[in-house]
Short mmCIF file of C-alpha atoms and ligand atoms in Angstrom, two decimals:
data_model
loop_
_atom_site.label_atom_id
_atom_site.label_comp_id
_atom_site.label_asym_id
_atom_site.label_seq_id
_atom_site.Cartn_x
_atom_site.Cartn_y
_atom_site.Cartn_z
CA MET A 1 3.55 3.40 -5.42
CA ALA A 2 0.96 2.39 -2.82
CA ASP A 3 -0.11 -1.27 -2.87
CA PRO A 4 -3.22 -1.43 -5.13
CA LYS A 5 -4.69 -4.25 -3.01
CA ALA A 6 -4.50 -2.03 0.10
CA LEU A 7 -6.33 0.70 -1.84
CA ASN A 8 -8.87 -1.87 -3.07
CA LEU A 9 -7.89 -1.16 -6.66
CA LYS A 10 -8.41 -4.16 -8.88
CA THR A 11 -5.37 -5.16 -10.88
CA ALA A 12 -5.49 -6.17 -14.53
CA LEU A 13 -2.79 -7.59 -16.76
CA ILE A 14 -3.29 -7.01 -20.49
CA LEU A 15 -1.16 -9.38 -22.55
CA GLY A 16 -0.51 -7.47 -25.77
CA VAL A 17 -1.35 -3.90 -24.80
CA SER A 18 0.26 -2.10 -27.73
CA GLY A 19 -2.48 -2.73 -30.30
CA GLN A 20 -5.82 -1.07 -30.90
CA ASP A 21 -7.76 -3.19 -28.37
CA GLY A 22 -5.03 -2.88 -25.73
CA TYR A 23 -5.29 0.89 -25.84
CA TYR A 24 -9.10 1.01 -25.60
CA LEU A 25 -9.18 -1.66 -22.88
CA ALA A 26 -6.45 0.01 -20.79
CA LYS A 27 -8.33 3.30 -21.07
CA LEU A 28 -11.57 1.67 -19.91
CA LEU A 29 -9.97 -0.18 -17.00
CA LEU A 30 -8.19 2.97 -15.80
CA LYS A 31 -11.52 4.77 -15.94
CA ASN A 32 -12.97 1.93 -13.83
CA ASP A 33 -10.23 2.49 -11.19
CA TYR A 34 -8.00 -0.45 -12.01
CA LYS A 35 -4.27 -0.64 -11.75
CA VAL A 36 -3.29 -1.78 -15.24
CA MET A 37 -0.16 -3.55 -16.45
CA GLY A 38 0.27 -4.23 -20.11
CA THR A 39 2.81 -6.37 -21.91
CA THR A 40 4.38 -5.70 -25.27
CA ARG A 41 7.08 -7.28 -27.38
CA HIS A 42 8.15 -3.86 -28.65
CA ILE A 43 8.94 -1.84 -25.54
CA ASP A 44 10.82 0.79 -27.58
CA SER A 45 7.81 1.61 -29.67
CA THR A 46 5.30 2.29 -26.90
CA SER A 47 2.75 4.32 -28.82
CA PRO A 48 1.91 7.95 -28.11
CA ALA A 49 -1.64 6.72 -27.44
CA LEU A 50 -0.43 4.50 -24.58
CA LYS A 51 1.77 7.31 -23.30
CA SER A 52 -1.33 9.52 -23.18
CA LEU A 53 -2.98 7.24 -20.58
CA ASP A 54 -2.93 8.02 -16.85
CA GLN A 55 0.61 6.81 -16.05
CA LYS A 56 0.00 6.74 -12.28
CA ASN A 57 -1.85 3.43 -12.48
CA PHE A 58 -0.54 2.15 -15.80
CA SER A 59 2.72 0.43 -16.64
CA VAL A 60 4.13 -1.34 -19.67
CA ILE A 61 6.29 -4.45 -19.30
CA TYR A 62 8.29 -6.33 -21.90
CA ALA A 63 7.02 -9.92 -22.25
CA ASP A 64 6.30 -12.45 -24.97
CA ILE A 65 3.33 -14.85 -24.69
CA ARG A 66 5.56 -17.57 -26.15
CA ASP A 67 7.74 -17.41 -23.01
CA THR A 68 5.35 -19.29 -20.70
CA GLU A 69 7.70 -19.16 -17.71
CA GLY A 70 8.13 -15.40 -18.04
CA ILE A 71 4.37 -14.82 -18.23
CA LEU A 72 3.76 -17.09 -15.23
CA ASN A 73 6.43 -15.26 -13.21
CA LEU A 74 4.66 -12.03 -14.03
CA ILE A 75 1.32 -13.45 -12.93
CA THR A 76 2.62 -14.90 -9.66
CA LEU A 77 4.55 -11.71 -8.87
CA LYS A 78 1.85 -9.16 -9.76
CA LYS A 79 -1.17 -11.29 -8.76
CA PRO A 80 -3.64 -9.69 -11.18
CA ASP A 81 -7.38 -10.16 -10.56
CA GLU A 82 -7.97 -10.23 -14.31
CA VAL A 83 -5.82 -11.22 -17.28
CA TYR A 84 -6.81 -10.23 -20.82
CA ASN A 85 -5.09 -12.11 -23.63
CA LEU A 86 -5.00 -9.81 -26.66
CA THR A 87 -1.57 -10.81 -27.82
CA GLY A 88 -0.45 -12.67 -30.93
CA VAL A 89 -0.97 -12.34 -34.66
CA SER A 90 -4.08 -10.24 -35.38
CA SER A 91 -4.09 -9.95 -39.16
CA VAL A 92 -5.65 -12.69 -41.29
CA ALA A 93 -3.73 -11.43 -44.35
CA TYR A 94 -0.40 -11.71 -42.45
CA SER A 95 -1.25 -15.18 -41.13
CA PHE A 96 -1.28 -16.71 -44.63
CA GLU A 97 2.46 -15.96 -44.91
CA HIS A 98 3.29 -16.81 -41.28
CA ASN A 99 1.57 -20.08 -40.43
CA GLU A 100 3.95 -21.24 -37.75
CA GLU A 101 4.23 -17.94 -35.89
CA THR A 102 0.43 -17.61 -35.93
CA LEU A 103 -0.14 -21.08 -34.49
CA GLU A 104 2.59 -20.71 -31.89
CA ALA A 105 1.54 -17.29 -30.56
CA ASN A 106 -2.24 -17.60 -30.94
CA ALA A 107 -2.72 -21.24 -29.95
CA TYR A 108 0.15 -23.30 -28.52
CA ALA A 109 1.48 -20.57 -26.20
CA VAL A 110 -2.05 -19.89 -24.93
CA ILE A 111 -2.70 -23.59 -24.30
CA ARG A 112 0.63 -23.89 -22.41
CA LEU A 113 -0.46 -20.96 -20.26
CA PHE A 114 -3.86 -22.56 -19.48
CA GLU A 115 -2.09 -25.77 -18.57
CA SER A 116 0.30 -23.97 -16.21
CA LEU A 117 -2.49 -21.94 -14.58
CA ALA A 118 -4.34 -25.20 -13.87
CA GLN A 119 -1.23 -26.95 -12.54
CA MET A 120 -0.33 -24.02 -10.30
CA GLY A 121 -3.82 -23.79 -8.79
CA LEU A 122 -4.42 -20.35 -10.30
CA ALA A 123 -7.92 -21.25 -11.51
CA LYS A 124 -9.57 -18.28 -9.86
CA ILE A 125 -7.76 -15.63 -11.92
CA LYS A 126 -10.32 -14.27 -14.36
CA PHE A 127 -8.97 -14.78 -17.86
CA TYR A 128 -10.28 -13.20 -21.07
CA GLN A 129 -9.44 -15.08 -24.25
CA ALA A 130 -9.69 -13.18 -27.55
CA SER A 131 -11.53 -15.59 -29.83
CA SER A 132 -12.66 -14.42 -33.26
CA SER A 133 -15.47 -14.59 -35.83
CA GLU A 134 -12.80 -15.80 -38.26
CA MET A 135 -13.17 -19.22 -36.56
CA PHE A 136 -16.53 -19.66 -38.33
CA GLY A 137 -14.75 -19.50 -41.69
CA LYS A 138 -16.80 -20.92 -44.53
CA THR A 139 -19.93 -21.39 -42.47
CA THR A 140 -23.29 -21.67 -44.20
CA ILE A 141 -25.13 -20.53 -41.05
CA THR A 142 -26.21 -16.87 -40.88
CA PRO A 143 -26.04 -15.15 -38.46
CA GLN A 144 -23.53 -17.05 -36.36
CA ASN A 145 -23.85 -17.45 -32.58
CA GLU A 146 -21.98 -19.17 -29.75
CA THR A 147 -23.17 -22.63 -30.86
CA THR A 148 -22.36 -22.32 -34.59
CA PRO A 149 -19.84 -25.02 -35.64
CA LEU A 150 -16.34 -23.73 -36.37
CA ASN A 151 -15.06 -24.10 -39.94
CA PRO A 152 -11.90 -21.96 -40.19
CA VAL A 153 -10.13 -21.45 -43.53
CA SER A 154 -7.17 -19.21 -42.68
CA PRO A 155 -4.14 -19.92 -40.44
CA TYR A 156 -5.45 -17.16 -38.17
CA GLY A 157 -8.89 -18.81 -37.98
CA VAL A 158 -7.36 -22.22 -37.25
CA SER A 159 -5.16 -20.83 -34.47
CA LYS A 160 -8.09 -19.01 -32.83
CA ALA A 161 -10.31 -22.10 -33.10
CA LEU A 162 -7.65 -24.25 -31.38
CA ALA A 163 -7.28 -21.84 -28.47
CA HIS A 164 -11.07 -21.42 -28.27
CA ARG A 165 -11.62 -25.16 -27.96
CA ALA A 166 -8.82 -25.44 -25.39
CA ALA A 167 -10.35 -22.61 -23.34
CA ASP A 168 -13.64 -24.49 -23.25
CA ARG A 169 -11.91 -27.68 -22.15
CA PHE A 170 -9.87 -25.99 -19.39
CA ARG A 171 -13.00 -24.19 -18.21
CA LYS A 172 -15.05 -27.38 -18.02
CA ASN A 173 -12.41 -29.90 -16.93
CA GLU A 174 -10.05 -27.83 -14.79
CA GLY A 175 -12.41 -25.15 -13.49
CA LEU A 176 -10.43 -22.23 -14.94
CA PHE A 177 -12.35 -18.96 -15.17
CA ILE A 178 -11.86 -18.33 -18.89
CA ALA A 179 -14.35 -16.16 -20.79
CA SER A 180 -13.99 -16.27 -24.58
CA GLY A 181 -15.11 -13.27 -26.59
CA ILE A 182 -15.99 -14.21 -30.17
CA LEU A 183 -15.43 -10.73 -31.55
CA TYR A 184 -16.41 -9.72 -35.05
CA ASN A 185 -14.33 -7.13 -36.92
CA HIS A 186 -13.91 -4.12 -34.67
CA GLU A 187 -12.28 -1.00 -35.98
CA SER A 188 -11.19 2.49 -34.96
CA PRO A 189 -8.76 5.23 -35.99
CA MET A 190 -6.10 3.08 -34.28
CA ARG A 191 -6.45 0.15 -36.69
CA PRO A 192 -3.28 -0.42 -38.73
CA THR A 193 -3.63 0.03 -42.50
CA THR A 194 -3.07 -3.72 -42.95
CA PHE A 195 -6.83 -3.97 -42.25
CA VAL A 196 -9.15 -2.97 -45.05
CA THR A 197 -11.15 -0.37 -43.06
CA ARG A 198 -8.20 1.80 -42.15
CA LYS A 199 -6.62 1.27 -45.56
CA ILE A 200 -9.83 2.70 -47.03
CA THR A 201 -10.21 5.67 -44.67
CA ASN A 202 -6.52 6.53 -44.94
CA GLY A 203 -6.73 6.19 -48.73
CA ALA A 204 -9.86 8.37 -49.00
CA ALA A 205 -8.26 11.04 -46.79
CA LYS A 206 -5.07 11.02 -48.91
CA ILE A 207 -7.09 11.46 -52.10
CA LYS A 208 -9.07 14.30 -50.54
CA LEU A 209 -5.83 16.06 -49.57
CA GLY A 210 -4.21 15.52 -52.98
CA LEU A 211 -1.61 13.15 -51.51
CA SER A 212 -2.74 10.20 -53.61
CA SER A 213 -4.81 9.61 -56.73
CA GLU A 214 -6.15 6.08 -56.18
CA LEU A 215 -7.17 3.42 -53.69
CA VAL A 216 -6.20 -0.15 -54.63
CA LEU A 217 -8.02 -3.05 -52.99
CA GLY A 218 -8.63 -6.79 -53.44
CA ASN A 219 -12.06 -8.35 -52.98
CA LEU A 220 -14.76 -5.65 -52.89
CA ASP A 221 -17.68 -8.04 -52.40
CA ALA A 222 -16.64 -9.56 -49.06
CA ARG A 223 -19.12 -8.67 -46.32
CA ARG A 224 -18.20 -8.13 -42.69
CA ASP A 225 -19.93 -7.18 -39.46
CA TRP A 226 -17.96 -4.07 -38.50
CA GLY A 227 -18.26 -2.42 -35.07
CA PHE A 228 -16.31 0.12 -33.02
CA ALA A 229 -13.40 -1.26 -30.94
CA GLY A 230 -14.21 1.08 -28.03
CA ASP A 231 -17.60 -0.63 -27.66
CA TYR A 232 -16.12 -4.12 -27.91
CA VAL A 233 -13.65 -3.72 -25.02
CA GLU A 234 -16.67 -2.89 -22.79
CA ALA A 235 -17.97 -6.38 -23.57
CA MET A 236 -14.57 -7.93 -22.71
CA TRP A 237 -14.62 -6.29 -19.32
CA GLN A 238 -18.26 -7.23 -18.67
CA MET A 239 -17.47 -10.89 -19.44
CA LEU A 240 -15.03 -10.95 -16.53
CA GLN A 241 -17.55 -9.33 -14.17
CA ALA A 242 -20.09 -12.12 -14.80
CA GLU A 243 -20.62 -14.86 -12.19
CA THR A 244 -19.58 -17.64 -14.53
CA PRO A 245 -17.26 -17.71 -17.53
CA ASP A 246 -18.74 -18.46 -20.93
CA ASP A 247 -18.47 -17.83 -24.68
CA PHE A 248 -19.94 -14.57 -25.98
CA VAL A 249 -20.44 -13.28 -29.51
CA VAL A 250 -19.74 -9.55 -29.80
CA ALA A 251 -21.10 -8.16 -33.05
CA THR A 252 -23.51 -5.60 -34.47
CA GLY A 253 -25.75 -8.09 -36.31
CA GLU A 254 -25.37 -6.01 -39.51
CA THR A 255 -23.28 -6.76 -42.54
CA HIS A 256 -21.75 -4.42 -45.12
CA SER A 257 -19.56 -5.08 -48.14
CA VAL A 258 -16.05 -3.71 -48.61
CA LEU A 259 -17.51 -1.62 -51.43
CA ASP A 260 -20.16 -0.17 -49.04
CA PHE A 261 -17.33 0.83 -46.73
CA VAL A 262 -15.48 2.52 -49.60
CA SER A 263 -18.60 4.46 -50.76
CA THR A 264 -19.33 5.61 -47.20
CA ALA A 265 -15.71 6.66 -46.65
CA PHE A 266 -15.64 8.65 -49.92
CA LYS A 267 -18.90 10.31 -48.94
CA TYR A 268 -17.51 11.45 -45.58
CA ALA A 269 -14.22 12.55 -47.16
CA GLY A 270 -16.22 14.90 -49.38
CA LEU A 271 -15.65 12.75 -52.49
CA PRO A 272 -19.15 11.36 -53.10
CA GLY A 273 -19.25 8.80 -55.89
CA GLY A 274 -15.42 8.69 -55.85
CA GLU A 275 -15.47 4.89 -56.34
CA SER A 276 -15.75 5.18 -60.14
CA LYS A 277 -12.87 7.67 -60.31
CA TYR A 278 -10.37 6.53 -57.69
CA LEU A 279 -11.05 2.89 -56.78
CA LYS A 280 -8.94 0.19 -58.47
CA THR A 281 -8.61 -3.52 -57.81
CA ASP A 282 -5.54 -5.72 -57.94
CA SER A 283 -5.82 -9.51 -58.06
CA HIS A 284 -2.59 -9.81 -56.03
CA LEU A 285 -4.60 -8.56 -53.06
CA LEU A 286 -7.07 -11.47 -53.26
CA ARG A 287 -6.60 -14.13 -50.56
CA PRO A 288 -5.82 -17.83 -51.12
CA THR A 289 -9.06 -18.61 -49.26
CA GLU A 290 -11.67 -15.97 -48.63
CA ILE A 291 -14.61 -15.74 -46.26
CA HIS A 292 -17.38 -14.06 -48.23
CA GLN A 293 -19.67 -13.09 -45.42
CA LEU A 294 -19.64 -12.96 -41.63
CA VAL A 295 -22.39 -11.59 -39.43
CA GLY A 296 -22.87 -12.27 -35.74
CA ASP A 297 -25.89 -12.64 -33.49
CA PRO A 298 -25.03 -10.78 -30.26
CA SER A 299 -28.35 -11.54 -28.51
CA LYS A 300 -26.83 -13.73 -25.75
CA THR A 301 -24.28 -11.02 -24.95
CA SER A 302 -26.93 -8.29 -24.99
CA LYS A 303 -29.21 -10.31 -22.74
CA THR A 304 -26.66 -11.75 -20.29
CA LEU A 305 -24.24 -8.83 -20.04
CA ASN A 306 -26.59 -6.01 -21.05
CA TRP A 307 -24.04 -5.03 -23.69
CA HIS A 308 -25.05 -2.81 -26.61
CA ARG A 309 -22.95 -1.06 -29.21
CA SER A 310 -22.98 2.74 -29.15
CA VAL A 311 -21.44 3.50 -32.56
CA ASN A 312 -23.20 2.48 -35.79
CA PHE A 313 -21.61 1.75 -39.18
CA GLU A 314 -21.98 5.26 -40.62
CA ASP A 315 -20.57 6.90 -37.48
CA LEU A 316 -17.68 4.46 -37.37
CA VAL A 317 -16.65 5.28 -40.95
CA LYS A 318 -17.13 9.00 -40.33
CA LYS A 319 -14.99 8.88 -37.17
CA MET A 320 -12.18 7.05 -38.99
CA VAL A 321 -12.22 9.36 -42.04
CA ALA A 322 -12.23 12.50 -39.87
CA SER A 323 -9.32 11.17 -37.82
CA ASP A 324 -7.29 10.29 -40.93
CA ILE A 325 -7.86 13.71 -42.51
CA GLU A 326 -6.78 15.39 -39.29
CA LEU A 327 -3.69 13.19 -38.86
CA LEU A 328 -2.52 13.64 -42.46
CA CYS A 329 -3.00 17.42 -42.23
CA ILE A 330 -0.78 17.51 -39.12
CA GLN A 331 1.84 15.19 -40.66
CA ASN A 332 1.98 17.16 -43.92
CA GLY A 333 1.50 20.69 -42.58
CA LEU A 334 -1.77 21.10 -44.49
CA THR A 335 -4.85 23.13 -43.64
CA LYS A 336 -7.88 20.99 -42.87
CA PRO A 337 -10.23 21.05 -45.87
CA GLU A 338 -13.94 21.73 -45.70
CA VAL A 339 -15.82 18.45 -45.81
CA PRO A 340 -19.61 18.31 -45.95
CA ALA A 341 -21.34 18.22 -42.57
CA PHE A 342 -23.49 15.10 -42.15
CA ASN A 343 -25.96 14.54 -39.38
P1 GDP B 401 -10.46 -9.80 -41.65
O1 GDP B 401 -11.94 -9.95 -41.83
O2 GDP B 401 -10.03 -10.04 -40.26
O3 GDP B 401 -9.67 -10.56 -42.64
O4 GDP B 401 -10.17 -8.21 -41.84
P2 GDP B 401 -9.49 -7.39 -43.06
O5 GDP B 401 -9.80 -5.97 -42.78
O6 GDP B 401 -8.05 -7.73 -43.22
O7 GDP B 401 -10.28 -7.88 -44.36
C1 GDP B 401 -11.67 -7.74 -44.50
C2 GDP B 401 -12.09 -8.12 -45.91
O8 GDP B 401 -11.61 -7.12 -46.80
C3 GDP B 401 -11.51 -9.44 -46.40
O9 GDP B 401 -12.54 -10.16 -47.04
C4 GDP B 401 -10.46 -9.03 -47.43
O10 GDP B 401 -10.26 -9.97 -48.47
C5 GDP B 401 -11.08 -7.75 -47.97
N1 GDP B 401 -10.10 -6.87 -48.62
C6 GDP B 401 -10.22 -6.33 -49.88
N2 GDP B 401 -9.14 -5.61 -50.18
C7 GDP B 401 -8.31 -5.65 -49.11
C8 GDP B 401 -7.04 -5.07 -48.82
O11 GDP B 401 -6.44 -4.37 -49.64
N3 GDP B 401 -6.52 -5.32 -47.58
C9 GDP B 401 -7.18 -6.10 -46.65
N4 GDP B 401 -6.61 -6.30 -45.43
N5 GDP B 401 -8.37 -6.69 -46.91
C10 GDP B 401 -8.94 -6.46 -48.11
#
């Protein structure tokens, strides 16, 4: 393959490419004429979605963020212009059962990497750090912005807060170019069903197709600021094109309850009012500590980076329900049912 530097292609390294955000980001960077390398810990299970990307400028490499030396070797060998850290534990629910793994992958390994980049004089590499709204935890401030104090209540939130603080310190004290994206919940048809949105759209589609008779959830009153993952990776990229690195909240500024999400999903699955018939709750699905409401103020990001979301709540739910109905029909050899057309 021709040297990307000679062709003036920018090179990006995505740490943790096999998840939802890795896919959307790789797709965006390829569209923007980058050469993209992505790491995964599960090389055997490279998803069909990743395989569908333009393979000429895209490659997948086995690497684990916890292996600092291995990651540094990759960086010094491939000399990426931009590194996006999307790796680690991404599910809050999972983090409650896996404290140590969450802290190691999401915080300590990231801090070791910052330290090594500083020591090796690699401060000019543009680094995106995936921070999270979960860091705000039990905040009483609504909406939250870049200056809202962190008050995490889950192992995931604690790990993200540690790395976020470290990023700020390495940026200010060591001159590293680290931009931290404080992303609120961002969803898509590629979300795993361990997240409530996809569990709901998959559940509604199964009920519509007669493959299931109920949807069982935990807390229905929790409120989140849900946006579309494809929009959020645009903000990640824009953060690394800015003159100076900073913290940026990426959110819609709207909040909806889990129950709102369920009602909207049933509506688009052609099961309006299905909540009373199909929705059940199970106390085993409640969390040891719950965040009741999160909503972000993206005005700094909109103003500084000119970032705006393109998909609203209704369209997000509709997109996910339609995708789940289609996928289940293919998997089960079913004919796609008529669902009401909504404008
Ligand atoms: P999070 O905001 O990153 O924790 O994203 P999730 O999609 O995992 O959870 C969003 C909210 O949905 C949380 O308040 C959960 O307690 C609530 N929730 C209710 N039932 C469920 C469920 O069955 N699975 C998940 N993952 N969350 C649920």
